[in-house]
PDB file of C-alpha atoms in Angstrom:
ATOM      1  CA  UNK A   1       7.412 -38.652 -59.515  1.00  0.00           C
ATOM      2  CA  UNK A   2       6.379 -38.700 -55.812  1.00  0.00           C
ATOM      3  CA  UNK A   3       7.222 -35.707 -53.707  1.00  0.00           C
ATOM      4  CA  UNK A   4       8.782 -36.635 -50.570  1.00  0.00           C
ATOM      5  CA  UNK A   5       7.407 -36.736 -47.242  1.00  0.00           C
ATOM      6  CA  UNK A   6       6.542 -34.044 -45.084  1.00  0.00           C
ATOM      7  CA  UNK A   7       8.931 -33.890 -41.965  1.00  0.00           C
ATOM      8  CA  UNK A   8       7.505 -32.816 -38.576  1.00  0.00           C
ATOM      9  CA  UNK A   9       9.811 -29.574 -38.670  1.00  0.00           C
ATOM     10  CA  UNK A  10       8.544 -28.261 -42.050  1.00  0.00           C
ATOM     11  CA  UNK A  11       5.168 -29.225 -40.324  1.00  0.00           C
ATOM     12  CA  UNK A  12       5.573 -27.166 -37.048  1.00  0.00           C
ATOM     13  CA  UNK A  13       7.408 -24.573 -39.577  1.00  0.00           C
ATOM     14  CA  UNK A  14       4.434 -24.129 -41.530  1.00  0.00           C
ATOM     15  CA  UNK A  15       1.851 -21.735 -40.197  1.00  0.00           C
ATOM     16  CA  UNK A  16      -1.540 -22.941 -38.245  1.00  0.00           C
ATOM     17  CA  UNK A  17      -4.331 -21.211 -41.253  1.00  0.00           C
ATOM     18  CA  UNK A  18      -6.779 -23.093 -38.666  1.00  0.00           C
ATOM     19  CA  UNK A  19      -6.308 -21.406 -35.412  1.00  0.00           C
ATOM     20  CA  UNK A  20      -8.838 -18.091 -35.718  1.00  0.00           C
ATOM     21  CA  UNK A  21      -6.448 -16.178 -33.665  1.00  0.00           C
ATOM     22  CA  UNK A  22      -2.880 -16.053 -32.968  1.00  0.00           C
ATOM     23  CA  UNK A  23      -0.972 -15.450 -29.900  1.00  0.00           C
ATOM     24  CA  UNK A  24      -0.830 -12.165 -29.674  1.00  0.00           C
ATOM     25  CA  UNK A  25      -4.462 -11.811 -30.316  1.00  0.00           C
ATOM     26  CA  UNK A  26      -5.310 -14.199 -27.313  1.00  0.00           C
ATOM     27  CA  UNK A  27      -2.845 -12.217 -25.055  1.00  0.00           C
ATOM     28  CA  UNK A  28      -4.915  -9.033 -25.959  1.00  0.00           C
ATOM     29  CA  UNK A  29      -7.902 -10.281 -25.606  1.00  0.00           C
ATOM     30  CA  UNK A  30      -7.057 -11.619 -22.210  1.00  0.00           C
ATOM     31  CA  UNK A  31      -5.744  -8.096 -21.135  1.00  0.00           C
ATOM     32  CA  UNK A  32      -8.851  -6.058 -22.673  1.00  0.00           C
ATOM     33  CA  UNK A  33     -10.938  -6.091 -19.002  1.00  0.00           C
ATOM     34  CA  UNK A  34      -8.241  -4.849 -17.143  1.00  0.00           C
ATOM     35  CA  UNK A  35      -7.460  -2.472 -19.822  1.00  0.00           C
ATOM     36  CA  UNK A  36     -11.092  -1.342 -19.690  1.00  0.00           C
ATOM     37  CA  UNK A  37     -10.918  -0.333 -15.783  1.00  0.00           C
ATOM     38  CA  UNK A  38      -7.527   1.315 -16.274  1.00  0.00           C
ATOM     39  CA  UNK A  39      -8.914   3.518 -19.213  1.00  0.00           C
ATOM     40  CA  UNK A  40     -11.919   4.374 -16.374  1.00  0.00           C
ATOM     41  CA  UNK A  41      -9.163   5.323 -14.064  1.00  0.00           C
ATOM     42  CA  UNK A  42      -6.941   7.367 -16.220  1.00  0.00           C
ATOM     43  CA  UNK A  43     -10.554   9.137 -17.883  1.00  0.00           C
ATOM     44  CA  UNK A  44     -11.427   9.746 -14.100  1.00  0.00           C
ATOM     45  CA  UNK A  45      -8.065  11.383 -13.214  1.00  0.00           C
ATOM     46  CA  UNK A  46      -7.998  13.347 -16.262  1.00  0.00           C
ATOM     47  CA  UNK A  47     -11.663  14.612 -15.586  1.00  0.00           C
ATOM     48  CA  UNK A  48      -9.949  15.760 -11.534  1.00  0.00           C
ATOM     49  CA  UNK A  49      -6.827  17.128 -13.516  1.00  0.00           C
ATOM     50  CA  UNK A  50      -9.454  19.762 -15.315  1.00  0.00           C
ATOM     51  CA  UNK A  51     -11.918  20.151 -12.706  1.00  0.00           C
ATOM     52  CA  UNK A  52      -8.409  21.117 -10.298  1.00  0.00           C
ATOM     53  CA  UNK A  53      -7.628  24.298 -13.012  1.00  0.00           C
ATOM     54  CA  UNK A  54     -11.276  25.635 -12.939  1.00  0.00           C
ATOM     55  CA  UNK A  55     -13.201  27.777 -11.199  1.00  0.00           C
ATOM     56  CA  UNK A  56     -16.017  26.874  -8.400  1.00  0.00           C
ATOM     57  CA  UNK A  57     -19.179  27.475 -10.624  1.00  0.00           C
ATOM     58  CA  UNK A  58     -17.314  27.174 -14.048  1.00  0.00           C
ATOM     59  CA  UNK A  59     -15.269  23.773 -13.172  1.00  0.00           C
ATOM     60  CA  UNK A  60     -15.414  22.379 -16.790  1.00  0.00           C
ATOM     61  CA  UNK A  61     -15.267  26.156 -18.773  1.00  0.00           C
ATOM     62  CA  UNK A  62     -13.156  28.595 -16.455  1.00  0.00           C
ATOM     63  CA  UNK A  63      -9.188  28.209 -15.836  1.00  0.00           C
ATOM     64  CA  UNK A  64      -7.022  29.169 -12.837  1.00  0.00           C
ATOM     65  CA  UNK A  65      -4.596  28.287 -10.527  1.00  0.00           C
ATOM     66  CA  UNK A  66      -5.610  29.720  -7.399  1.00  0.00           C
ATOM     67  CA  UNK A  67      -6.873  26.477  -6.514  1.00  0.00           C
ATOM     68  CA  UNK A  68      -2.892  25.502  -6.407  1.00  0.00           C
ATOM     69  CA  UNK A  69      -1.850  28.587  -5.253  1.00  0.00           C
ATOM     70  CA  UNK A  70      -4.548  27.997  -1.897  1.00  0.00           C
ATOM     71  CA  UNK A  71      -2.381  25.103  -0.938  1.00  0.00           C
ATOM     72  CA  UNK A  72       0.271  26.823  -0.249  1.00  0.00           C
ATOM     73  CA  UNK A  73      -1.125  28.704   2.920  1.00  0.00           C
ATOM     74  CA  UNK A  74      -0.215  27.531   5.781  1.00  0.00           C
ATOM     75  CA  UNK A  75      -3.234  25.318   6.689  1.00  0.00           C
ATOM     76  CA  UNK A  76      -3.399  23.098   3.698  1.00  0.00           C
ATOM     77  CA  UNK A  77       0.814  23.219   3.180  1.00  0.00           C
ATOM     78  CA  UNK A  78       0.530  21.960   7.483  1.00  0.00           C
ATOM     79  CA  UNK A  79      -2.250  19.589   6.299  1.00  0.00           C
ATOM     80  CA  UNK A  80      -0.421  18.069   3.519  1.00  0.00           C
ATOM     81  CA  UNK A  81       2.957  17.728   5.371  1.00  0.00           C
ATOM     82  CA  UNK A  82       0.743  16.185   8.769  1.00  0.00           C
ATOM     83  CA  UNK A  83      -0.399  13.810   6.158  1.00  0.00           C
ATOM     84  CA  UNK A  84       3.504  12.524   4.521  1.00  0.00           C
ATOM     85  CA  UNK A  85       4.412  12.424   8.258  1.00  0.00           C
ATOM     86  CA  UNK A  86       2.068   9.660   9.487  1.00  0.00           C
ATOM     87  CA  UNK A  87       1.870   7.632   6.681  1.00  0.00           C
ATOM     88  CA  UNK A  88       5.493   7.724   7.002  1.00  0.00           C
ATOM     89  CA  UNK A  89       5.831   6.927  10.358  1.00  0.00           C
ATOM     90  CA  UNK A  90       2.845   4.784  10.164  1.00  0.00           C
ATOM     91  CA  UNK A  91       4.357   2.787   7.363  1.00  0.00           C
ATOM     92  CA  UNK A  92       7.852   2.207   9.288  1.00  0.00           C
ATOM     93  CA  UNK A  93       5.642   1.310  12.136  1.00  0.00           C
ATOM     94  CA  UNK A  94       3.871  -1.542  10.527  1.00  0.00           C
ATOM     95  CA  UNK A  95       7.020  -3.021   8.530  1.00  0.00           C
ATOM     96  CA  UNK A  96       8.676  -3.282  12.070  1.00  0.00           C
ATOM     97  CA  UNK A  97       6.201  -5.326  13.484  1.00  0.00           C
ATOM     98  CA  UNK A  98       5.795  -6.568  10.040  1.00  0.00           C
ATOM     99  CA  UNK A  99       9.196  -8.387   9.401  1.00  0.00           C
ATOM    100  CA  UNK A 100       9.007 -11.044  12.327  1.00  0.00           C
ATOM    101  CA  UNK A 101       5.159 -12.107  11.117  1.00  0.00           C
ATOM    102  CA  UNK A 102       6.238 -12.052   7.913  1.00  0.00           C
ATOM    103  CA  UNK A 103       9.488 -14.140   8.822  1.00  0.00           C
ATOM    104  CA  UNK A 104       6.918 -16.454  10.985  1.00  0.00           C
ATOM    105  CA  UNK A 105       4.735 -17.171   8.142  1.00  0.00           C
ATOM    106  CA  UNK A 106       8.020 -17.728   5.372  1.00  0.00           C
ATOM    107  CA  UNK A 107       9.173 -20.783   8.507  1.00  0.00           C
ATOM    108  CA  UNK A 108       6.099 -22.070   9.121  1.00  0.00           C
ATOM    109  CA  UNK A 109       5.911 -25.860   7.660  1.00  0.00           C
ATOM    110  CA  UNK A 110       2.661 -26.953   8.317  1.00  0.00           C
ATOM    111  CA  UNK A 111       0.383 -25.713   5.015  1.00  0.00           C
ATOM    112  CA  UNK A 112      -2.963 -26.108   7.920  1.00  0.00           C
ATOM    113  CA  UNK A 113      -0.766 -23.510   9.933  1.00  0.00           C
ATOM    114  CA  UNK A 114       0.443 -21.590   7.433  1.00  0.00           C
ATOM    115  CA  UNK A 115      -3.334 -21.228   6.390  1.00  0.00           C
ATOM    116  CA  UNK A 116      -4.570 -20.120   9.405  1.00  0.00           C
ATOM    117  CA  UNK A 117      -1.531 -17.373   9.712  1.00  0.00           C
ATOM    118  CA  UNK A 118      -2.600 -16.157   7.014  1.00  0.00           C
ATOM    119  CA  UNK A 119      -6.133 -15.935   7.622  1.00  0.00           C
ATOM    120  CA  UNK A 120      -5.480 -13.887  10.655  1.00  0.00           C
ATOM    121  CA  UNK A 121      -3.221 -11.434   8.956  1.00  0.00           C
ATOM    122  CA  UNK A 122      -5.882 -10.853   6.120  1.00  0.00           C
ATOM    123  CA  UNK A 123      -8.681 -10.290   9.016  1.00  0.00           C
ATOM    124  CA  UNK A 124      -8.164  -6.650   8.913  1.00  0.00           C
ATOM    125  CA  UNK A 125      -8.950  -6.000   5.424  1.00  0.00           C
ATOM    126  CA  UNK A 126     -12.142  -8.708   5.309  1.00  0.00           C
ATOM    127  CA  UNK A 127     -14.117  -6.155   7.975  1.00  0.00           C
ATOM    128  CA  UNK A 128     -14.961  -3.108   6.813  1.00  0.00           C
ATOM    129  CA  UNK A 129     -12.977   0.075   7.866  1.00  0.00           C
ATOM    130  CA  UNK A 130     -15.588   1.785   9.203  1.00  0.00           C
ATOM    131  CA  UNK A 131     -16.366  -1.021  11.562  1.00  0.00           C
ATOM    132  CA  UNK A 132     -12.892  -1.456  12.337  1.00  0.00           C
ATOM    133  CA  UNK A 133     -12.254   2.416  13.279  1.00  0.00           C
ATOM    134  CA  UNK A 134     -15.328   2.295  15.416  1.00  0.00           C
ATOM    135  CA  UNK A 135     -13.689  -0.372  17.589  1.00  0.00           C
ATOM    136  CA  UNK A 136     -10.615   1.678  17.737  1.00  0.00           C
ATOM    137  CA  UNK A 137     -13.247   4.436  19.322  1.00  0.00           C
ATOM    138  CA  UNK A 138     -14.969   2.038  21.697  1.00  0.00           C
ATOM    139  CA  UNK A 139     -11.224   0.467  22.845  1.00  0.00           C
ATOM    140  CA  UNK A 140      -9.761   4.063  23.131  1.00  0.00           C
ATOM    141  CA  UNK A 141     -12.461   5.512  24.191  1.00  0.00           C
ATOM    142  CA  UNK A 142     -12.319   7.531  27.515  1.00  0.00           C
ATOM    143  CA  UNK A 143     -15.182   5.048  29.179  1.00  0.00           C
ATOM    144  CA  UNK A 144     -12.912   2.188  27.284  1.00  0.00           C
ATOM    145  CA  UNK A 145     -11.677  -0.898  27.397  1.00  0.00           C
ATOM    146  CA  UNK A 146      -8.040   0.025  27.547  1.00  0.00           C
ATOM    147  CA  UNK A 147      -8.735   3.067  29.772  1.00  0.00           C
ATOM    148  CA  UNK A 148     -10.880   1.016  31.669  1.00  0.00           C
ATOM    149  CA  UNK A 149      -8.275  -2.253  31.741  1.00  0.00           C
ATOM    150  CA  UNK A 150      -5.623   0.440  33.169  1.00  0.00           C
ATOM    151  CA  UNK A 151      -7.751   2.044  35.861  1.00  0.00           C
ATOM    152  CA  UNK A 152      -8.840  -1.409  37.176  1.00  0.00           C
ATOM    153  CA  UNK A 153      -4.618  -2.162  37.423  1.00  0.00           C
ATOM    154  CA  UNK A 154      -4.514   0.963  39.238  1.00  0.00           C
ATOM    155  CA  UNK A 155      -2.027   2.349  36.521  1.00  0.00           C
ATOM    156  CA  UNK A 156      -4.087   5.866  36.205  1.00  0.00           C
ATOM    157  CA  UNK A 157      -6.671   7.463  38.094  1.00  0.00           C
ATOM    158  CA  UNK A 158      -8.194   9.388  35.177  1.00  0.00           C
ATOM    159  CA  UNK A 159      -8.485   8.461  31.611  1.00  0.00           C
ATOM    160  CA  UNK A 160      -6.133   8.709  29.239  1.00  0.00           C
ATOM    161  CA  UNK A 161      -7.003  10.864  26.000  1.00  0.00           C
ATOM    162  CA  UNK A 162      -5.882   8.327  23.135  1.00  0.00           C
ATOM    163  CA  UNK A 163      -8.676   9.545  20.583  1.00  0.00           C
ATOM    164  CA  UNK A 164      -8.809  12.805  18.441  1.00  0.00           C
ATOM    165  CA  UNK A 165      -4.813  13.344  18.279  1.00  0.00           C
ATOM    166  CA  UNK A 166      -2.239  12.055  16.320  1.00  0.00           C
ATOM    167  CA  UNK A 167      -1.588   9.195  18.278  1.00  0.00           C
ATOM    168  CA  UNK A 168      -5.074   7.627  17.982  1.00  0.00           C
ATOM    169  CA  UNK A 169      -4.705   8.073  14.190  1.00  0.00           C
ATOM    170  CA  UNK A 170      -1.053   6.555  14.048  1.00  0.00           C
ATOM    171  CA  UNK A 171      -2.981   3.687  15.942  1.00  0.00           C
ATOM    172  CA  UNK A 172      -5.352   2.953  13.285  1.00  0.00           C
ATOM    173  CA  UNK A 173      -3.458   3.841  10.431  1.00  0.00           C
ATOM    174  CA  UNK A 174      -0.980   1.055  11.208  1.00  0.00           C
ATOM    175  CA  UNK A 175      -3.577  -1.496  11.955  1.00  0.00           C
ATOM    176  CA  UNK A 176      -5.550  -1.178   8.948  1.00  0.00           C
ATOM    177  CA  UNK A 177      -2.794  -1.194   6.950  1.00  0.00           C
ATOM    178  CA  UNK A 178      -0.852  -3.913   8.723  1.00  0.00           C
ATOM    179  CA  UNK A 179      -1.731  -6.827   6.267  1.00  0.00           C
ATOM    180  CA  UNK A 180      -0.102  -4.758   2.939  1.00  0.00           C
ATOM    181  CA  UNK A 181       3.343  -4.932   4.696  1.00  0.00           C
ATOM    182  CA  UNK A 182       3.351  -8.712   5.943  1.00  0.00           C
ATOM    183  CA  UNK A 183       2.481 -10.020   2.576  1.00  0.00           C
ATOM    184  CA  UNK A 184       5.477  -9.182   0.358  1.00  0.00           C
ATOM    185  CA  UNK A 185       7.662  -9.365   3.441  1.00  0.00           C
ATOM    186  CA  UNK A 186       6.596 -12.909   4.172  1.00  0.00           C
ATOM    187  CA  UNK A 187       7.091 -13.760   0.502  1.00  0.00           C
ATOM    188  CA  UNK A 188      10.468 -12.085   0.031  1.00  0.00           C
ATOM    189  CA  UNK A 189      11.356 -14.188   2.830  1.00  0.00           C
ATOM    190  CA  UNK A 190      10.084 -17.150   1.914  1.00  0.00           C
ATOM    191  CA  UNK A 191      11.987 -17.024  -1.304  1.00  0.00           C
ATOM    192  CA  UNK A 192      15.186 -16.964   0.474  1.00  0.00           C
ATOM    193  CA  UNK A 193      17.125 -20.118   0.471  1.00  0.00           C
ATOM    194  CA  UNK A 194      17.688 -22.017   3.261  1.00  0.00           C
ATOM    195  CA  UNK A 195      21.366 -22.750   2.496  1.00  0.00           C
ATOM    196  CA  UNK A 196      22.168 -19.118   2.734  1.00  0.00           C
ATOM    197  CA  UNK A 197      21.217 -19.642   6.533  1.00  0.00           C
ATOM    198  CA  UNK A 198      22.868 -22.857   6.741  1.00  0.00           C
ATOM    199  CA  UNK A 199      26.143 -21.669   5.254  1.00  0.00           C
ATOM    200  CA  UNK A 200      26.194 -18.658   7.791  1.00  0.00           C
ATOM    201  CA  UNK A 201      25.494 -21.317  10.614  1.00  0.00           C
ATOM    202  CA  UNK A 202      28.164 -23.141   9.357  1.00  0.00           C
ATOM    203  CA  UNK A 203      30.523 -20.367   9.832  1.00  0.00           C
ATOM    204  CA  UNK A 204      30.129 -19.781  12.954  1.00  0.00           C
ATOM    205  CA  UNK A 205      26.935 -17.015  13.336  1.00  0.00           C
ATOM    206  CA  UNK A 206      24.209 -16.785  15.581  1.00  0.00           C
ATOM    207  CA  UNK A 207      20.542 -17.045  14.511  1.00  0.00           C
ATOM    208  CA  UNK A 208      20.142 -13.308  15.462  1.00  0.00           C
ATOM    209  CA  UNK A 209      23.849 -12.700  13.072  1.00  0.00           C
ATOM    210  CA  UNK A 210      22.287 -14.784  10.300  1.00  0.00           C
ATOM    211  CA  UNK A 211      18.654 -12.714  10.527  1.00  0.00           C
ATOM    212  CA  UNK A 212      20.295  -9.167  10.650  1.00  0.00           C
ATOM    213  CA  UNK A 213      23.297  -9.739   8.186  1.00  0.00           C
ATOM    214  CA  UNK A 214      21.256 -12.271   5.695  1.00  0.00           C
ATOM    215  CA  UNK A 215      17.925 -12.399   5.699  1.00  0.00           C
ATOM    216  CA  UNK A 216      17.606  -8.334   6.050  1.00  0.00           C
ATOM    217  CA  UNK A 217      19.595  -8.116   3.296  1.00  0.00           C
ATOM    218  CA  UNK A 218      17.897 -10.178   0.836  1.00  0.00           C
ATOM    219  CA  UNK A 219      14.267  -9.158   1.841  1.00  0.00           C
ATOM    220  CA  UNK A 220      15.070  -5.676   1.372  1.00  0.00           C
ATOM    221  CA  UNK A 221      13.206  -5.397  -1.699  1.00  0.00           C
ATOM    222  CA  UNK A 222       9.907  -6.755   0.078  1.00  0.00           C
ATOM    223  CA  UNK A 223      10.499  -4.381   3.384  1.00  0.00           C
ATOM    224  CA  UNK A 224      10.459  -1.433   0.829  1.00  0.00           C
ATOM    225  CA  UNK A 225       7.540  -2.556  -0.883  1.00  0.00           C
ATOM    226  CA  UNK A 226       5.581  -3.521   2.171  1.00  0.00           C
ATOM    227  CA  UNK A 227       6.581   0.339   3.308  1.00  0.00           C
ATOM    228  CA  UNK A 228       5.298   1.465  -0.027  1.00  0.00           C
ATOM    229  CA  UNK A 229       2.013   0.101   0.097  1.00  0.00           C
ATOM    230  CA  UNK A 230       1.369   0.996   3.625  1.00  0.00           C
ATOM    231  CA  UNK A 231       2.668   4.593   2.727  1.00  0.00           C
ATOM    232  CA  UNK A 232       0.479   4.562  -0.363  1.00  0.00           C
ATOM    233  CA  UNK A 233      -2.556   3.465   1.592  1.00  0.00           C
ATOM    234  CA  UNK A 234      -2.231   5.951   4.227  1.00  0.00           C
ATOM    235  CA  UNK A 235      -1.633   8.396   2.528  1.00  0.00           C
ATOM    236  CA  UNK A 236      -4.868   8.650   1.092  1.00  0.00           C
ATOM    237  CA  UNK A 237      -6.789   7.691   4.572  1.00  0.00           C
ATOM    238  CA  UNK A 238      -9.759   8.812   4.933  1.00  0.00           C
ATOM    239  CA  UNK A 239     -11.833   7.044   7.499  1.00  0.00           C
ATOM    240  CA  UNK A 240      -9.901   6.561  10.082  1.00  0.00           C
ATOM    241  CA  UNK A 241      -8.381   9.886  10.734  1.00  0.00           C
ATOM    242  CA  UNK A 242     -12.101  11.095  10.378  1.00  0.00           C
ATOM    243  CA  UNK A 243     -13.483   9.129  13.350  1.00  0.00           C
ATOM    244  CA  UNK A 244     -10.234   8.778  15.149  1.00  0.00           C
ATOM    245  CA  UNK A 245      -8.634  12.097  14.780  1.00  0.00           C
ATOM    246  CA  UNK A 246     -12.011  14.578  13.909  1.00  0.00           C
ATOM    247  CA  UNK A 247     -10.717  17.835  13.055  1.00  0.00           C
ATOM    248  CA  UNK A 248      -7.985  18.098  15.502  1.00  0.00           C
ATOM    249  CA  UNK A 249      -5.879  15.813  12.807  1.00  0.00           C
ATOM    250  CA  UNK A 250      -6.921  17.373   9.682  1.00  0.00           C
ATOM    251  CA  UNK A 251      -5.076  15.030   7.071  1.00  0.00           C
ATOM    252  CA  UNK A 252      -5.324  15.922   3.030  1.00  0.00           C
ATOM    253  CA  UNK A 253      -8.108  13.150   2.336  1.00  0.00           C
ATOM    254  CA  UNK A 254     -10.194  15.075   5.497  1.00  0.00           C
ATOM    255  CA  UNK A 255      -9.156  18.330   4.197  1.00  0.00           C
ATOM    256  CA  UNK A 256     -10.533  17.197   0.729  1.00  0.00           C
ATOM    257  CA  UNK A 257     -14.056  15.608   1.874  1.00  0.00           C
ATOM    258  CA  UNK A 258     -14.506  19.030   3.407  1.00  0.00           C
ATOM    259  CA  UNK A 259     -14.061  20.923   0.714  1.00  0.00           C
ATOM    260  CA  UNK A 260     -16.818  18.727  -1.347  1.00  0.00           C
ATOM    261  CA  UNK A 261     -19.558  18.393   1.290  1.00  0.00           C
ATOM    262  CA  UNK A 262     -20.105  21.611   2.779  1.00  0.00           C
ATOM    263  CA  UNK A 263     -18.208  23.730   0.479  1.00  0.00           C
ATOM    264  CA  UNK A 264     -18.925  22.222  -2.837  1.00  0.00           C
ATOM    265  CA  UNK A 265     -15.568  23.179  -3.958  1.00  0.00           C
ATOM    266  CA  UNK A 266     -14.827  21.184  -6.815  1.00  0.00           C
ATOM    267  CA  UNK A 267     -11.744  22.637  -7.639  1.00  0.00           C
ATOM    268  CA  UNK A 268     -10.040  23.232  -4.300  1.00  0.00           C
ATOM    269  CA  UNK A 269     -10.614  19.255  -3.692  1.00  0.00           C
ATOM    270  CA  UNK A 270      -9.285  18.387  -7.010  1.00  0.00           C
ATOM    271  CA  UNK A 271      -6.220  20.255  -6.800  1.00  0.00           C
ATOM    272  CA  UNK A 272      -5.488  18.537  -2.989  1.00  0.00           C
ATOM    273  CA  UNK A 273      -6.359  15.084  -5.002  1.00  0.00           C
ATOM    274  CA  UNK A 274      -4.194  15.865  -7.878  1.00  0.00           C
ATOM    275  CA  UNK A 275      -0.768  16.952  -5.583  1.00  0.00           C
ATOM    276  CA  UNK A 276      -1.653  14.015  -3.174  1.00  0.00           C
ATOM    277  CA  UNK A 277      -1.335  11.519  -6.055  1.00  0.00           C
ATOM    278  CA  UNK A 278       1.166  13.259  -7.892  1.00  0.00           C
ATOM    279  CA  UNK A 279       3.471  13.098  -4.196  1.00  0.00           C
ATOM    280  CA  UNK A 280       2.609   9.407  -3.595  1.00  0.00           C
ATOM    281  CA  UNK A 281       3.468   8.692  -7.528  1.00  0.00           C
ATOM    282  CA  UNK A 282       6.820  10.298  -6.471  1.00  0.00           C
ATOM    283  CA  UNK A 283       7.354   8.375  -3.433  1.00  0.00           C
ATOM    284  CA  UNK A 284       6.202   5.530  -5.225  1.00  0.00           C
ATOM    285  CA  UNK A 285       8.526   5.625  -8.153  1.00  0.00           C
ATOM    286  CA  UNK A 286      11.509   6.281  -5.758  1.00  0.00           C
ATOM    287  CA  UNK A 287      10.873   3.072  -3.666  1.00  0.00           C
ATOM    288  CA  UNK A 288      10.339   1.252  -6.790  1.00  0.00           C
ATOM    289  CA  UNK A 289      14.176   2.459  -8.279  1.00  0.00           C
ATOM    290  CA  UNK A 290      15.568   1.857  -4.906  1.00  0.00           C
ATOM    291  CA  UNK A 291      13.732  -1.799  -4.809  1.00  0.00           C
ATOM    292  CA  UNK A 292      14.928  -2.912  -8.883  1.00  0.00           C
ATOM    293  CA  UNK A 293      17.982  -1.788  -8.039  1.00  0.00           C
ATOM    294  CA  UNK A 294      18.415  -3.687  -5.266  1.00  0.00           C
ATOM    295  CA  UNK A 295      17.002  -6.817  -6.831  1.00  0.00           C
ATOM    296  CA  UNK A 296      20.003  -6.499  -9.352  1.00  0.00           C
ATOM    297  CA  UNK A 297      22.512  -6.233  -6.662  1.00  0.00           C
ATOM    298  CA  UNK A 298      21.331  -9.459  -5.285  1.00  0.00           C
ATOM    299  CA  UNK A 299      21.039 -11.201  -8.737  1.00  0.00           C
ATOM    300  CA  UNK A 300      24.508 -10.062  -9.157  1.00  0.00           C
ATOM    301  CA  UNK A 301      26.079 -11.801  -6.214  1.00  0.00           C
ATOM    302  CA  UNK A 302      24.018 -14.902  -6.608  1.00  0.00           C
TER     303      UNK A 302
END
């Protein structure tokens, strides 16, 4: 007696002996190098974390928390809140000049135009910082060009002091920075529909009605993570308020350099490095409720 034929469902049902690994395996395997550099990083942060409760001299064997305790003094505790404040302010900055780029870029039809947009928005972070902050110094400069550009209008008679304050730094904070709050603006935006702004035509709004009341709205989760980034970015500066500010802006990533070079305080740095990531983790994890949540809302009322 024959048995009967093999139908393509008991086929696919059956399971593949052949392949040497499943996919589950494949998925794993495909994550292990980016699992690799994340172990690095968490094995680095760890090896901060216990350098931060030791002593200088006996970083790896001693254990205290004066290192914390220091921060609270009034220069560090000034430092740290100098640094919150202009990467906030820095980061609100950039996403206002941010959202009409970004809603430039989502319009744009043309994929050569669109290109080239692009390309000029990434320009920042293709030079190198360093190069870029000494620009800032030879634009700001006393002897230049903008000082130099306003004299020649006859605007001022003496220069201007734009470099080693806060507002130099705010300066090339948000420029550096710029690019991380354009992207996921421009591609919130561009994943708005196009019959949302019809519809609101239809009834009877203006282009500025249908850009504050609609397209705000919806690209709210890309303005906060644009803001994030920047924040996040900033935050941790290091460069630029170095060249731009000197000591006279003495943000947490200055504050933490000097601890290391002259001072070869291990643990004093690593305690500034722990709370600075722990705060931006924070913020970070805040914008990121805020952001899911407001995803949902919109899914909701789709």
């Amino acid at each position: 007696m024959q048995n009967p034929p093999i139908t393509r469902q008991e086929d696919a049902a059956k399971p593949r002996r052949n392949q040497p690994f499943s996919a589950t395996a494949r998925a794993w395997l495909f994550l292990t190098p980016s699992m690799l550099f994340l172990a690095v990083l968490i094995v680095a942060s760890l090896l901060v974390l216990r350098m931060s409760v030791g002593t200088k001299g006996a970083e790896w064997s001693g254990f205290s928390l004066d290192s914390y305790a220091q921060l609270f003094e009034p220069y560090y505790l000034k430092s740290l809140l100098l640094t919150l404040r202009l990467a906030l302010i820095s980061a609100v900055i950039a996403v206002i000049l941010a959202i009409p780029v970004g809603y430039t870029m989502a319009r744009l039809k043309s994929p050569l135009v669109r290109r080239v947009f692009l390309a000029a928005v990434l320009l920042p972070l293709l030079v190198n910082l360093l190069l870029q902050s000494y620009g800032w110094l030879v634009i700001l400069g006393p002897a230049g060009m903008l000082n130099q550009a306003l004299k020649g209008m006859g605007l001022i008679t003496r220069p201007i002091m734009m470099l080693y304050n806060q507002n130099g730094v705010l300066m090339g904070l948000v420029q550096t920075a710029f690019p991380l709050a354009v992207l996921p603006i421009a591609s919130a935006m561009r994943g708005i529909s196009r019959s949302y702004e019809e519809a609101a035509a239809t009834l009877g709004a203006s282009r500025f009605q249908v850009f504050r009341q609609v397209i705000l709205p919806m690209s709210l989760p890309g303005i906060i993570t644009g803001a994030t980034l920047v924040f996040a970015y900033n935050a941790s500066s290091f460069v630029v308020p170095l060249l731009l500010g000197g000591r006279r802006v003495p943000m947490l990533a200055v504050m933490v350099h000097d601890q290391i070079a002259p001072l070869m305080n291990w643990p004093a740095a690593s305690a500034a490095g722990v709370v600075l990531i722990i705060t931006t983790l924070a913020i970070m994890t805040l914008s990121e409720f805020v952001t899911g949540r407001r995803r949902r809302m919109l899914e909701a009322s789709q």
